[in-house]
Amino acid sequence: MRRIALVAAALIGGALQASAQTSMAFLITPAELTAHDTLRPKYVWNVTNTYEAKQYGIEHVMFVGAPLTPEQRTAIGTNIDVILIPNNLDATISAIALPQVQSALEGLQIPAGWVTTSHTYRQVCTVVLKFFAFMNRFEVLHQRTFFEAGITLDTRINQLTQAQRDALTLTAQSMGLDISGITGPMLVRQALKLLGDQMPSTTVMGEVF
Amino acid sequence: MALPASDSFTQGGAGHGALSASWTTITGEGAPQVNQTADVVCLTSVGTDAGAYWNADSFNTDHYSQIDVVTAAAASVDFVSAAVRVQSGARQYYKGGCYGAIGGSVTYEIGKRNGATNSVLKSGSATINANDTLRLEVSGTTLTLKNITTAATIDTTTDVGGFTGGAPGIFLFVDSGTIEDSRLDNWVGDNLAAAGGAYAAQATMTMLGVQ
C-alpha cells in the first residue's frame, strides 16, 4: 500500500492535524454544494483540501482521489452514499463483493452490468471514469442531464426522442467516437459501454486509470 | 493585435474604471474593473463574481492565461485566478488560482464553471506570495497551474470531454470584505507552443545514412 507522509498539516475547519501517515484513497461520493456555490466532494473537502475530482456530468457524483489517514478513510467509508474503493486497486472483485459493486454503481446511474469477478477494481474504475468523461461532455454541450425524466440505463435507444438521440450522437461525435455500432434496440447502458470502450485512459492524483 | 496579448491595466486617474475594449465580460459574471490609482484589477461589487476574456486576438484551443496575484486577503472568501477556454456567450470556462491569505501557504484550485455548475477539479496547498505570477495552461484535456515566479508547477489535472476553443481571461471574487480584497495585475495570454516543434514526428534522425 502506498503511503505518503505529510509533513505539512491538513486543515480541518482551521484546526491543525498533526503530521499523519496517509495513503491515496479513491472513492465515489456525492458532489456537495459548498460556500460560493462550489461543488466539492462530500466528506472529503472538509477533512483535506488536497484532492482531485472527476464529476459524472451533471449528476453531482464525483470520483475522487485524496490522501487520507486510515481513520479518515474508515470514517468516510461508513457513509451510505460513499463507494470506497479498496486500497489494492489491482485486486479482482470477489464473488461476494460483485453484487455490491454493481448495485452501488447502478444506483448512481453508472452502468455496471458488465463487471465480473475477473475484473480488478482498477479496471472497473477505468471504465467508470470513461462514463464520467462522456457525461462530462454531454453536460458541456447540452447544459442538462442525459438522464431526463423517463430515461434510465435500461431505456432502449429507439425509445429516446429524436432530440435525445441527437444529443447523444452529437456528444459522441464531438469526442471522435464511432457510433456506428449503436442500434435502436440497444439499451442505453450498452451504448454507453460501447462508447466508453473507445475512450482513452485518464489519471486521478497521478494514478492511471 | 499580435500575440502574446498583455495588459498592465495602467490607466492613470484616481478612481475606478472599466477594463479596456479588448476585454469582454464573461457571460453570467460581473465585470471586473481597474483601480486606477494602483493600476490593478479588482471587483466592482462584493459578492458578485467578476470575470472577463480577451477579445482582441484569436487563440488556439491550447493556450495560457497569466496574472500577477496582487491581493487575496482571506481564505475561503477571496479568490484570484487566470481563466482559459472562456466560451463566448456562455458561462463556461476553466479557472486556476488561489484563495487568500497570500504570503504563505494558501489553497489553490483548478476549477470549472459550466453554466449553473461550479466545481473544483483539483485542490491543494501551495506557497504563493504577493505579486507572484500564476499561469494556467490548457493543452488538450490537461490543465496545469504554474507559479512562474518560483518556476514551480503547482498542479495539473485533466478534464476529458470538457471545453475546447475559447479565449484566455481573468476571474476573481470576494464573498465578504471589500472590492480590493482580491486584485490582480499584468495579465498575459498566448498560445501554447506545439510540443516538440518541427522534429516531433521523427523518432530518429539520419545523417549521411548513419543512424
Tab-separated table of C-alpha atoms in Angstrom:
chain	number	residue	atom	x	y	z
A	1	MET	CA	0.000	0.000	0.000
A	2	ARG	CA	1.419	3.344	-0.975
A	3	ARG	CA	1.970	5.772	1.841
A	4	ILE	CA	2.534	9.472	1.632
A	5	ALA	CA	3.926	11.066	4.766
A	6	LEU	CA	2.584	14.565	5.184
A	7	VAL	CA	4.970	16.972	6.786
A	8	ALA	CA	2.594	19.882	6.279
A	9	ALA	CA	-0.762	19.822	8.055
A	10	ALA	CA	-4.180	19.214	6.502
A	11	LEU	CA	-6.639	21.906	7.545
A	12	ILE	CA	-9.874	20.923	9.180
A	13	GLY	CA	-12.014	23.992	9.795
A	14	GLY	CA	-8.962	25.905	10.915
A	15	ALA	CA	-7.672	23.238	13.323
A	16	LEU	CA	-4.364	21.603	12.514
A	17	GLN	CA	-3.881	17.880	12.175
A	18	ALA	CA	-0.506	16.651	13.379
A	19	SER	CA	1.729	15.031	10.744
A	20	ALA	CA	-0.193	11.955	9.760
A	21	GLN	CA	0.520	8.916	7.660
A	22	THR	CA	-1.769	8.996	4.684
A	23	SER	CA	-2.288	6.841	1.656
A	24	MET	CA	-4.040	7.711	-1.549
A	25	ALA	CA	-7.681	6.816	-1.348
A	26	PHE	CA	-10.147	6.621	-4.204
A	27	LEU	CA	-13.861	6.820	-3.763
A	28	ILE	CA	-17.101	7.837	-5.380
A	29	THR	CA	-19.001	10.358	-3.352
A	30	PRO	CA	-21.744	12.912	-3.875
A	31	ALA	CA	-20.754	16.339	-5.097
A	32	GLU	CA	-21.749	18.709	-2.324
A	33	LEU	CA	-22.626	22.361	-2.733
A	34	THR	CA	-20.322	24.397	-0.520
A	35	ALA	CA	-19.512	28.052	0.031
A	36	HIS	CA	-19.636	30.149	-3.091
A	37	ASP	CA	-21.917	27.567	-4.738
A	38	THR	CA	-18.905	25.383	-5.393
A	39	LEU	CA	-19.326	21.653	-5.816
A	40	ARG	CA	-16.784	19.701	-3.817
A	41	PRO	CA	-16.500	16.031	-2.920
A	42	LYS	CA	-18.693	15.360	0.068
A	43	TYR	CA	-16.928	14.112	3.201
A	44	VAL	CA	-13.523	14.774	1.592
A	45	TRP	CA	-13.301	18.524	1.205
A	46	ASN	CA	-13.826	19.135	4.886
A	47	VAL	CA	-11.005	16.828	6.001
A	48	THR	CA	-8.431	17.806	3.398
A	49	ASN	CA	-8.011	20.473	0.755
A	50	THR	CA	-5.828	18.141	-1.320
A	51	TYR	CA	-7.855	16.143	-3.803
A	52	GLU	CA	-8.749	15.641	-7.414
A	53	ALA	CA	-12.330	15.140	-8.527
A	54	LYS	CA	-13.975	13.941	-11.712
A	55	GLN	CA	-17.654	14.696	-11.981
A	56	TYR	CA	-20.283	12.443	-13.558
A	57	GLY	CA	-21.707	15.117	-15.798
A	58	ILE	CA	-24.464	17.000	-14.055
A	59	GLU	CA	-25.302	14.049	-11.812
A	60	HIS	CA	-23.487	15.573	-8.819
A	61	VAL	CA	-21.427	12.484	-8.205
A	62	MET	CA	-17.643	12.663	-8.096
A	63	PHE	CA	-14.819	10.165	-8.468
A	64	VAL	CA	-12.213	11.416	-6.058
A	65	GLY	CA	-8.599	10.773	-5.221
A	66	ALA	CA	-7.273	12.176	-1.954
A	67	PRO	CA	-4.539	11.343	0.544
A	68	LEU	CA	-6.345	10.157	3.678
A	69	THR	CA	-5.295	8.763	7.004
A	70	PRO	CA	-6.628	5.328	7.900
A	71	GLU	CA	-9.015	6.977	10.341
A	72	GLN	CA	-10.334	9.405	7.736
A	73	ARG	CA	-10.722	6.612	5.253
A	74	THR	CA	-12.684	4.498	7.708
A	75	ALA	CA	-14.901	7.370	8.741
A	76	ILE	CA	-15.675	8.429	5.190
A	77	GLY	CA	-16.295	4.853	4.150
A	78	THR	CA	-19.043	4.409	6.724
A	79	ASN	CA	-21.285	6.838	4.878
A	80	ILE	CA	-24.015	5.060	2.967
A	81	ASP	CA	-23.656	7.345	-0.040
A	82	VAL	CA	-19.933	6.674	-0.456
A	83	ILE	CA	-18.360	3.938	-2.570
A	84	LEU	CA	-14.929	3.420	-1.066
A	85	ILE	CA	-12.585	1.639	-3.435
A	86	PRO	CA	-10.255	-0.885	-1.793
A	87	ASN	CA	-6.628	0.080	-1.301
A	88	ASN	CA	-5.445	-2.692	-3.586
A	89	LEU	CA	-6.691	-1.426	-6.933
A	90	ASP	CA	-5.335	-4.461	-8.703
A	91	ALA	CA	-7.261	-6.998	-6.657
A	92	THR	CA	-10.021	-8.793	-8.502
A	93	ILE	CA	-13.592	-8.367	-7.366
A	94	SER	CA	-14.732	-11.274	-5.244
A	95	ALA	CA	-17.981	-13.104	-5.815
A	96	ILE	CA	-19.272	-11.652	-2.578
A	97	ALA	CA	-18.342	-8.099	-3.494
A	98	LEU	CA	-19.571	-8.259	-7.075
A	99	PRO	CA	-23.291	-7.627	-6.458
A	100	GLN	CA	-22.412	-4.878	-4.014
A	101	VAL	CA	-20.190	-3.161	-6.577
A	102	GLN	CA	-22.801	-3.492	-9.289
A	103	SER	CA	-25.615	-2.274	-7.078
A	104	ALA	CA	-23.646	0.694	-5.814
A	105	LEU	CA	-22.728	1.866	-9.309
A	106	GLU	CA	-26.127	1.205	-10.857
A	107	GLY	CA	-27.721	3.191	-8.052
A	108	LEU	CA	-25.801	6.193	-9.369
A	109	GLN	CA	-26.863	5.580	-12.987
A	110	ILE	CA	-23.406	4.215	-13.785
A	111	PRO	CA	-23.625	1.079	-15.942
A	112	ALA	CA	-22.150	-1.891	-14.083
A	113	GLY	CA	-23.741	-4.986	-15.574
A	114	TRP	CA	-20.524	-5.663	-17.483
A	115	VAL	CA	-18.480	-6.073	-14.270
A	116	THR	CA	-17.389	-9.627	-13.440
A	117	THR	CA	-15.142	-11.342	-10.916
A	118	SER	CA	-12.371	-11.346	-13.491
A	119	HIS	CA	-12.143	-7.555	-13.332
A	120	THR	CA	-9.867	-5.702	-10.979
A	121	TYR	CA	-11.003	-2.620	-9.144
A	122	ARG	CA	-8.652	-0.580	-11.304
A	123	GLN	CA	-10.263	-1.928	-14.457
A	124	VAL	CA	-13.705	-1.079	-13.129
A	125	CYS	CA	-12.580	2.426	-12.164
A	126	THR	CA	-11.056	2.874	-15.610
A	127	VAL	CA	-14.349	2.161	-17.328
A	128	VAL	CA	-16.322	4.172	-14.793
A	129	LEU	CA	-14.133	7.190	-15.438
A	130	LYS	CA	-14.809	6.869	-19.146
A	131	PHE	CA	-18.526	7.047	-18.420
A	132	PHE	CA	-17.770	10.121	-16.329
A	133	ALA	CA	-15.918	11.727	-19.217
A	134	PHE	CA	-18.765	11.073	-21.631
A	135	MET	CA	-21.352	12.580	-19.327
A	136	ASN	CA	-18.983	15.477	-18.729
A	137	ARG	CA	-19.019	16.161	-22.446
A	138	PHE	CA	-22.788	15.781	-22.595
A	139	GLU	CA	-23.207	18.375	-19.882
A	140	VAL	CA	-20.745	20.766	-21.531
A	141	LEU	CA	-22.614	20.626	-24.813
A	142	HIS	CA	-26.202	20.438	-23.657
A	143	GLN	CA	-26.212	22.013	-20.195
A	144	ARG	CA	-28.539	19.338	-18.875
A	145	THR	CA	-28.547	15.804	-17.573
A	146	PHE	CA	-28.635	12.916	-20.006
A	147	PHE	CA	-30.976	11.136	-17.634
A	148	GLU	CA	-34.013	13.271	-18.229
A	149	ALA	CA	-37.328	12.096	-16.854
A	150	GLY	CA	-38.082	8.671	-18.229
A	151	ILE	CA	-34.541	7.793	-19.285
A	152	THR	CA	-32.785	5.030	-17.396
A	153	LEU	CA	-29.896	2.746	-18.171
A	154	ASP	CA	-32.455	0.221	-19.413
A	155	THR	CA	-34.101	2.570	-21.848
A	156	ARG	CA	-33.640	1.433	-25.431
A	157	ILE	CA	-32.072	3.805	-27.920
A	158	ASN	CA	-35.199	3.641	-30.084
A	159	GLN	CA	-37.251	4.727	-27.078
A	160	LEU	CA	-35.374	8.017	-26.850
A	161	THR	CA	-36.877	11.013	-28.561
A	162	GLN	CA	-35.182	12.241	-31.700
A	163	ALA	CA	-33.809	15.183	-29.744
A	164	GLN	CA	-32.379	12.872	-27.093
A	165	ARG	CA	-30.799	10.639	-29.735
A	166	ASP	CA	-29.365	13.693	-31.487
A	167	ALA	CA	-27.861	14.942	-28.247
A	168	LEU	CA	-26.295	11.547	-27.606
A	169	THR	CA	-24.966	11.422	-31.168
A	170	LEU	CA	-23.585	14.940	-31.067
A	171	THR	CA	-21.818	14.244	-27.802
A	172	ALA	CA	-20.211	11.092	-29.126
A	173	GLN	CA	-19.194	12.653	-32.408
A	174	SER	CA	-17.697	15.680	-30.684
A	175	MET	CA	-15.372	13.274	-28.869
A	176	GLY	CA	-14.441	11.482	-32.068
A	177	LEU	CA	-16.287	8.329	-31.039
A	178	ASP	CA	-17.694	5.840	-33.517
A	179	ILE	CA	-21.447	5.478	-33.124
A	180	SER	CA	-21.932	3.007	-35.980
A	181	GLY	CA	-22.299	0.109	-33.565
A	182	ILE	CA	-25.211	1.678	-31.694
A	183	THR	CA	-28.536	0.157	-32.764
A	184	GLY	CA	-32.145	1.006	-32.000
A	185	PRO	CA	-32.860	-1.980	-29.748
A	186	MET	CA	-29.654	-1.400	-27.795
A	187	LEU	CA	-30.027	-0.380	-24.174
A	188	VAL	CA	-28.571	2.923	-23.013
A	189	ARG	CA	-26.209	1.018	-20.733
A	190	GLN	CA	-24.891	-0.955	-23.698
A	191	ALA	CA	-24.482	2.147	-25.822
A	192	LEU	CA	-22.568	3.940	-23.083
A	193	LYS	CA	-20.266	0.933	-22.653
A	194	LEU	CA	-19.665	0.788	-26.414
A	195	LEU	CA	-18.747	4.460	-26.430
A	196	GLY	CA	-16.698	4.281	-23.258
A	197	ASP	CA	-14.581	1.448	-24.598
A	198	GLN	CA	-13.295	3.820	-27.282
A	199	MET	CA	-12.055	6.452	-24.881
A	200	PRO	CA	-8.534	6.949	-23.575
A	201	SER	CA	-7.309	6.374	-20.048
A	202	THR	CA	-7.025	9.178	-17.548
A	203	THR	CA	-5.277	9.841	-14.269
A	204	VAL	CA	-6.524	10.782	-10.833
A	205	MET	CA	-3.920	12.100	-8.390
A	206	GLY	CA	-1.275	10.580	-10.621
A	207	GLU	CA	-2.830	7.115	-10.619
A	208	VAL	CA	-3.511	5.820	-14.105
A	209	PHE	CA	-6.971	4.520	-14.788
B	1	MET	CA	-3.114	42.787	-32.334
B	2	ALA	CA	-0.291	40.306	-32.062
B	3	LEU	CA	0.367	37.596	-29.549
B	4	PRO	CA	1.299	37.389	-26.804
B	5	ALA	CA	-1.543	39.600	-25.650
B	6	SER	CA	-0.975	41.580	-22.480
B	7	ASP	CA	-2.492	44.239	-20.273
B	8	SER	CA	-0.802	46.052	-17.401
B	9	PHE	CA	-4.064	47.849	-16.601
B	10	THR	CA	-2.268	51.199	-16.493
B	11	GLN	CA	-4.970	53.807	-16.905
B	12	GLY	CA	-3.987	56.796	-14.792
B	13	GLY	CA	-6.575	58.575	-12.748
B	14	ALA	CA	-7.596	58.243	-9.145
B	15	GLY	CA	-10.787	56.251	-9.145
B	16	HIS	CA	-12.039	53.067	-10.738
B	17	GLY	CA	-12.584	52.470	-14.407
B	18	ALA	CA	-13.728	49.772	-16.796
B	19	LEU	CA	-11.348	47.363	-18.469
B	20	SER	CA	-10.331	48.347	-21.971
B	21	ALA	CA	-12.402	47.460	-25.017
B	22	SER	CA	-10.125	44.430	-25.548
B	23	TRP	CA	-11.974	42.684	-22.751
B	24	THR	CA	-15.441	41.138	-22.768
B	25	THR	CA	-17.194	40.342	-19.531
B	26	ILE	CA	-17.812	36.610	-19.199
B	27	THR	CA	-21.497	35.816	-19.731
B	28	GLY	CA	-23.174	35.406	-16.379
B	29	GLU	CA	-20.361	37.071	-14.426
B	30	GLY	CA	-19.909	40.614	-13.220
B	31	ALA	CA	-17.462	42.991	-14.817
B	32	PRO	CA	-14.027	43.419	-13.257
B	33	GLN	CA	-12.773	46.960	-13.004
B	34	VAL	CA	-9.458	48.759	-12.708
B	35	ASN	CA	-8.273	50.511	-9.590
B	36	GLN	CA	-6.733	53.442	-11.411
B	37	THR	CA	-4.548	54.509	-8.514
B	38	ALA	CA	-2.857	51.137	-8.175
B	39	ASP	CA	-3.389	50.104	-11.821
B	40	VAL	CA	-4.665	46.695	-10.808
B	41	VAL	CA	-7.876	44.787	-11.430
B	42	CYS	CA	-10.384	44.417	-8.634
B	43	LEU	CA	-14.078	43.695	-8.266
B	44	THR	CA	-16.916	46.053	-8.928
B	45	SER	CA	-19.139	44.658	-6.216
B	46	VAL	CA	-18.513	42.398	-3.218
B	47	GLY	CA	-20.482	39.194	-3.595
B	48	THR	CA	-20.623	39.421	-7.387
B	49	ASP	CA	-18.050	37.334	-9.197
B	50	ALA	CA	-16.068	39.138	-11.864
B	51	GLY	CA	-14.569	37.701	-14.995
B	52	ALA	CA	-13.564	38.754	-18.476
B	53	TYR	CA	-11.830	37.326	-21.504
B	54	TRP	CA	-9.560	38.889	-24.117
B	55	ASN	CA	-11.426	39.600	-27.343
B	56	ALA	CA	-8.762	41.392	-29.382
B	57	ASP	CA	-7.000	38.261	-30.616
B	58	SER	CA	-7.861	34.754	-31.709
B	59	PHE	CA	-6.298	31.910	-29.773
B	60	ASN	CA	-5.652	28.255	-30.401
B	61	THR	CA	-7.564	25.802	-28.279
B	62	ASP	CA	-4.294	25.234	-26.392
B	63	HIS	CA	-3.333	28.492	-24.720
B	64	TYR	CA	-2.485	30.040	-21.385
B	65	SER	CA	-3.552	32.898	-19.189
B	66	GLN	CA	-1.169	34.515	-16.729
B	67	ILE	CA	-1.660	37.013	-13.903
B	68	ASP	CA	0.217	38.606	-11.048
B	69	VAL	CA	-1.576	37.834	-7.792
B	70	VAL	CA	-1.578	41.196	-6.069
B	71	THR	CA	-4.083	40.628	-3.298
B	72	ALA	CA	-6.155	37.787	-1.944
B	73	ALA	CA	-6.892	38.863	1.557
B	74	ALA	CA	-8.618	35.967	3.249
B	75	ALA	CA	-9.049	32.229	2.996
B	76	SER	CA	-12.285	30.821	1.567
B	77	VAL	CA	-13.789	34.182	0.574
B	78	ASP	CA	-11.183	35.848	-1.657
B	79	PHE	CA	-10.109	34.168	-4.887
B	80	VAL	CA	-7.908	35.369	-7.738
B	81	SER	CA	-7.351	33.376	-10.890
B	82	ALA	CA	-6.432	33.139	-14.512
B	83	ALA	CA	-9.058	31.685	-16.846
B	84	VAL	CA	-8.726	29.677	-20.042
B	85	ARG	CA	-11.075	28.384	-22.743
B	86	VAL	CA	-13.575	31.024	-21.808
B	87	GLN	CA	-16.507	30.458	-24.138
B	88	SER	CA	-18.135	33.374	-25.895
B	89	GLY	CA	-21.773	33.871	-24.939
B	90	ALA	CA	-21.749	31.234	-22.205
B	91	ARG	CA	-20.769	30.923	-18.590
B	92	GLN	CA	-18.196	28.266	-19.381
B	93	TYR	CA	-14.506	28.359	-18.567
B	94	TYR	CA	-11.687	26.882	-16.553
B	95	LYS	CA	-10.020	28.854	-13.773
B	96	GLY	CA	-6.813	28.359	-11.876
B	97	GLY	CA	-5.730	30.470	-8.947
B	98	CYS	CA	-5.711	30.766	-5.216
B	99	TYR	CA	-7.560	31.888	-2.133
B	100	GLY	CA	-6.042	34.154	0.495
B	101	ALA	CA	-4.265	34.969	2.518
B	102	ILE	CA	-1.373	35.223	0.118
B	103	GLY	CA	2.069	35.469	1.624
B	104	GLY	CA	2.447	31.838	2.681
B	105	SER	CA	0.630	28.547	2.250
B	106	VAL	CA	-2.728	29.033	0.587
B	107	THR	CA	-5.357	26.850	-1.035
B	108	TYR	CA	-5.103	26.722	-4.786
B	109	GLU	CA	-7.810	25.419	-7.070
B	110	ILE	CA	-8.193	24.431	-10.668
B	111	GLY	CA	-11.888	24.685	-11.251
B	112	LYS	CA	-14.562	24.666	-13.871
B	113	ARG	CA	-17.648	26.747	-14.409
B	114	ASN	CA	-20.255	25.189	-16.677
B	115	GLY	CA	-23.387	27.283	-16.576
B	116	ALA	CA	-25.014	26.833	-13.210
B	117	THR	CA	-22.433	24.255	-12.145
B	118	ASN	CA	-19.266	25.459	-10.477
B	119	SER	CA	-16.926	22.636	-9.477
B	120	VAL	CA	-13.410	22.011	-8.235
B	121	LEU	CA	-11.276	19.734	-10.386
B	122	LYS	CA	-8.095	19.848	-8.294
B	123	SER	CA	-7.257	21.444	-4.996
B	124	GLY	CA	-4.308	21.615	-2.662
B	125	SER	CA	-1.919	23.851	-0.767
B	126	ALA	CA	0.944	25.878	-2.160
B	127	THR	CA	3.081	28.826	-1.146
B	128	ILE	CA	2.017	31.888	-3.100
B	129	ASN	CA	3.288	35.333	-2.244
B	130	ALA	CA	2.084	38.759	-3.212
B	131	ASN	CA	2.893	39.601	-6.826
B	132	ASP	CA	3.742	36.016	-7.716
B	133	THR	CA	2.904	35.281	-11.331
B	134	LEU	CA	0.463	32.426	-11.794
B	135	ARG	CA	-0.136	30.831	-15.148
B	136	LEU	CA	-2.951	28.452	-16.104
B	137	GLU	CA	-2.196	26.430	-19.203
B	138	VAL	CA	-4.590	24.195	-21.096
B	139	SER	CA	-3.316	21.637	-23.578
B	140	GLY	CA	-5.719	19.030	-24.885
B	141	THR	CA	-7.588	17.894	-21.816
B	142	THR	CA	-4.786	18.830	-19.394
B	143	LEU	CA	-4.851	21.900	-17.195
B	144	THR	CA	-1.650	22.991	-15.492
B	145	LEU	CA	-1.284	25.677	-12.857
B	146	LYS	CA	2.198	27.136	-12.528
B	147	ASN	CA	3.938	29.668	-10.334
B	148	ILE	CA	6.154	31.400	-12.847
B	149	THR	CA	7.908	33.438	-10.148
B	150	THR	CA	9.207	30.328	-8.407
B	151	ALA	CA	9.401	28.242	-11.587
B	152	ALA	CA	7.166	25.648	-9.939
B	153	THR	CA	4.389	23.554	-11.394
B	154	ILE	CA	1.755	23.821	-8.720
B	155	ASP	CA	-0.525	21.096	-10.005
B	156	THR	CA	-2.115	19.536	-13.017
B	157	THR	CA	-5.396	17.838	-13.787
B	158	THR	CA	-7.431	16.654	-16.740
B	159	ASP	CA	-10.981	17.241	-17.829
B	160	VAL	CA	-11.834	14.766	-20.558
B	161	GLY	CA	-14.863	15.850	-22.529
B	162	GLY	CA	-14.596	19.440	-21.372
B	163	PHE	CA	-14.321	22.734	-23.184
B	164	THR	CA	-12.433	23.443	-26.369
B	165	GLY	CA	-11.554	26.669	-28.120
B	166	GLY	CA	-12.376	29.878	-26.312
B	167	ALA	CA	-10.013	32.550	-25.060
B	168	PRO	CA	-7.885	33.304	-22.022
B	169	GLY	CA	-9.089	35.682	-19.369
B	170	ILE	CA	-9.320	36.502	-15.698
B	171	PHE	CA	-11.664	35.665	-12.818
B	172	LEU	CA	-11.894	36.802	-9.223
B	173	PHE	CA	-14.328	37.090	-6.358
B	174	VAL	CA	-14.776	38.421	-2.861
B	175	ASP	CA	-17.570	36.876	-0.851
B	176	SER	CA	-17.204	39.262	2.053
B	177	GLY	CA	-14.951	42.244	2.670
B	178	THR	CA	-14.076	44.954	0.184
B	179	ILE	CA	-13.747	45.045	-3.581
B	180	GLU	CA	-9.990	45.475	-3.142
B	181	ASP	CA	-9.580	42.197	-1.239
B	182	SER	CA	-8.925	40.330	-4.488
B	183	ARG	CA	-6.700	42.021	-7.027
B	184	LEU	CA	-4.571	41.005	-9.962
B	185	ASP	CA	-2.247	42.676	-12.437
B	186	ASN	CA	-0.099	42.223	-15.520
B	187	TRP	CA	-2.204	39.815	-17.500
B	188	VAL	CA	-0.649	37.870	-20.399
B	189	GLY	CA	-2.316	35.445	-22.771
B	190	ASP	CA	-0.824	33.424	-25.579
B	191	ASN	CA	-0.998	30.186	-27.489
B	192	LEU	CA	0.936	27.244	-26.168
B	193	ALA	CA	3.754	26.164	-28.447
B	194	ALA	CA	3.171	22.827	-30.199
B	195	ALA	CA	5.048	20.057	-28.377
B	196	GLY	CA	8.356	19.078	-29.885
B	197	GLY	CA	8.483	21.596	-32.664
B	198	ALA	CA	9.262	20.634	-36.233
B	199	TYR	CA	11.083	17.440	-35.294
B	200	ALA	CA	8.420	15.950	-33.067
B	201	ALA	CA	7.416	13.296	-35.616
B	202	GLN	CA	10.925	11.969	-36.079
B	203	ALA	CA	11.897	9.184	-33.735
B	204	THR	CA	15.368	9.045	-35.181
B	205	MET	CA	17.382	11.256	-37.429
B	206	THR	CA	19.846	10.121	-40.009
B	207	MET	CA	22.834	11.911	-41.380
B	208	LEU	CA	24.550	10.546	-44.390
B	209	GLY	CA	22.689	7.249	-43.898
B	210	VAL	CA	24.108	6.700	-40.410
B	211	GLN	CA	21.627	6.347	-37.528
